[in-house]
C-alpha positions as a LaTeX table, in Angstrom:
\begin{tabular}{lrrr}
\hline
Residue & $x$ (\AA) & $y$ (\AA) & $z$ (\AA) \\
\hline
Met1 & 123.43 & 155.10 & 74.90 \\
Lys2 & 120.64 & 153.53 & 76.93 \\
Ile3 & 121.61 & 151.07 & 79.64 \\
Ala4 & 119.07 & 149.01 & 81.60 \\
Ile5 & 119.90 & 148.13 & 85.19 \\
Cys6 & 117.84 & 145.50 & 87.03 \\
Ser7 & 116.60 & 147.03 & 90.25 \\
Lys8 & 114.90 & 145.86 & 93.45 \\
Asp9 & 113.00 & 149.16 & 93.73 \\
Asn10 & 112.50 & 152.45 & 91.89 \\
Thr11 & 115.09 & 154.59 & 93.68 \\
Leu12 & 118.79 & 155.23 & 93.03 \\
Ser13 & 119.63 & 153.80 & 96.46 \\
Ser14 & 118.18 & 150.40 & 95.43 \\
Glu15 & 120.49 & 147.45 & 94.94 \\
Val16 & 121.05 & 145.90 & 91.53 \\
Asp17 & 118.73 & 142.88 & 91.41 \\
Ser18 & 120.31 & 139.50 & 90.78 \\
Arg19 & 117.21 & 138.28 & 88.91 \\
Phe20 & 116.85 & 139.59 & 85.38 \\
Gly21 & 113.42 & 138.32 & 84.40 \\
Arg22 & 111.93 & 138.64 & 87.88 \\
Cys23 & 113.33 & 142.01 & 88.99 \\
Arg24 & 110.71 & 144.56 & 90.06 \\
Phe25 & 112.01 & 147.52 & 88.04 \\
Phe26 & 114.43 & 148.46 & 85.31 \\
Ala27 & 116.37 & 151.70 & 85.71 \\
Leu28 & 117.00 & 153.11 & 82.25 \\
Tyr29 & 120.16 & 155.20 & 82.29 \\
Asp30 & 120.75 & 157.44 & 79.29 \\
Ser31 & 124.47 & 158.21 & 79.07 \\
Thr32 & 123.82 & 161.08 & 76.65 \\
Asp33 & 121.96 & 163.31 & 79.10 \\
Gln34 & 122.71 & 161.27 & 82.27 \\
Ser35 & 119.00 & 160.86 & 83.01 \\
Val36 & 117.45 & 157.89 & 84.79 \\
Thr37 & 113.89 & 156.70 & 84.35 \\
Phe38 & 112.29 & 153.69 & 86.00 \\
Ile39 & 109.93 & 151.26 & 84.33 \\
Arg40 & 108.11 & 148.42 & 86.06 \\
Asn41 & 109.09 & 144.95 & 84.85 \\
Thr42 & 105.67 & 143.78 & 83.71 \\
Ala43 & 107.16 & 140.41 & 82.68 \\
Gly44 & 108.12 & 139.57 & 86.28 \\
Ser45 & 104.67 & 138.22 & 87.11 \\
Leu46 & 104.54 & 135.74 & 84.21 \\
Ala47 & 104.38 & 132.05 & 85.18 \\
Glu48 & 107.11 & 131.26 & 82.66 \\
Gly49 & 109.10 & 133.06 & 79.99 \\
Ala50 & 109.77 & 136.11 & 82.18 \\
Gly51 & 113.35 & 136.51 & 80.90 \\
Pro52 & 112.54 & 136.65 & 77.17 \\
Ala53 & 109.48 & 138.86 & 77.82 \\
Ala54 & 111.56 & 141.28 & 79.92 \\
Phe55 & 114.21 & 141.30 & 77.19 \\
Lys56 & 111.57 & 142.26 & 74.60 \\
Leu57 & 110.40 & 145.07 & 76.90 \\
Leu58 & 113.97 & 146.43 & 77.02 \\
Gln59 & 114.50 & 145.96 & 73.29 \\
Asn60 & 111.48 & 148.21 & 72.73 \\
Gln61 & 113.26 & 150.86 & 74.85 \\
Asn62 & 116.32 & 150.71 & 72.49 \\
Val63 & 118.64 & 149.50 & 75.25 \\
Glu64 & 122.23 & 148.67 & 74.22 \\
Lys65 & 123.46 & 147.19 & 77.51 \\
Ile66 & 121.78 & 145.35 & 80.39 \\
Ile67 & 123.21 & 145.06 & 83.89 \\
Ser68 & 121.94 & 142.30 & 86.19 \\
Gly69 & 123.29 & 139.89 & 88.79 \\
Asn70 & 122.49 & 136.92 & 86.57 \\
Phe71 & 121.14 & 135.95 & 83.15 \\
Gly72 & 119.62 & 132.70 & 81.91 \\
Leu73 & 120.90 & 130.76 & 78.91 \\
Lys74 & 117.97 & 131.77 & 76.68 \\
Leu75 & 118.70 & 135.40 & 77.38 \\
Lys76 & 122.37 & 135.12 & 76.47 \\
Ala77 & 121.39 & 133.84 & 73.01 \\
Leu78 & 118.73 & 136.56 & 72.53 \\
Ala79 & 121.17 & 139.29 & 73.55 \\
Ser80 & 123.88 & 137.95 & 71.27 \\
Asp81 & 121.48 & 137.89 & 68.30 \\
Ala82 & 120.34 & 141.47 & 69.08 \\
Ser83 & 123.89 & 142.79 & 69.74 \\
Ile84 & 122.95 & 143.85 & 73.27 \\
Gln85 & 125.75 & 143.57 & 75.82 \\
Leu86 & 125.02 & 141.75 & 79.11 \\
Ile87 & 127.02 & 142.84 & 82.16 \\
Ile88 & 127.19 & 141.00 & 85.49 \\
Pro89 & 128.82 & 143.05 & 88.29 \\
Gln90 & 131.20 & 141.04 & 90.45 \\
Glu91 & 130.14 & 142.86 & 93.62 \\
Lys92 & 126.87 & 144.17 & 95.09 \\
Tyr93 & 126.18 & 147.74 & 94.03 \\
Thr94 & 123.41 & 150.27 & 94.34 \\
Leu95 & 122.08 & 151.89 & 91.19 \\
Lys96 & 123.80 & 155.13 & 92.14 \\
Glu97 & 127.16 & 153.32 & 92.42 \\
Ile98 & 126.70 & 151.54 & 89.07 \\
Ile99 & 125.81 & 154.80 & 87.33 \\
His100 & 128.87 & 156.46 & 88.88 \\
Leu101 & 131.05 & 153.62 & 87.52 \\
Leu102 & 129.46 & 153.92 & 84.06 \\
His103 & 129.99 & 157.66 & 84.00 \\
His104 & 133.71 & 157.52 & 84.89 \\
\hline
\end{tabular}
């Protein structure tokens, strides 16, 4: 399963970003082989519509879950229609900590 995690930077020690559409990177965690790859959020620089554009970027990566500090209303509807689960952690975590929690 592929899980996208919004990230402030492209390292495992980065914090989960609270901004979905405007985060700098997405960490793509593959639970099958436990690999992590980073992709730049090219939608983050858009004047408007960053959330839906970032969502489309992740849909093209076949993501099944997205972890971010926050999601807009438009995104909740898009995710529901696409059967992609949105997860908002209740505490601040690094990517490494989130992946550890997903793995156990």
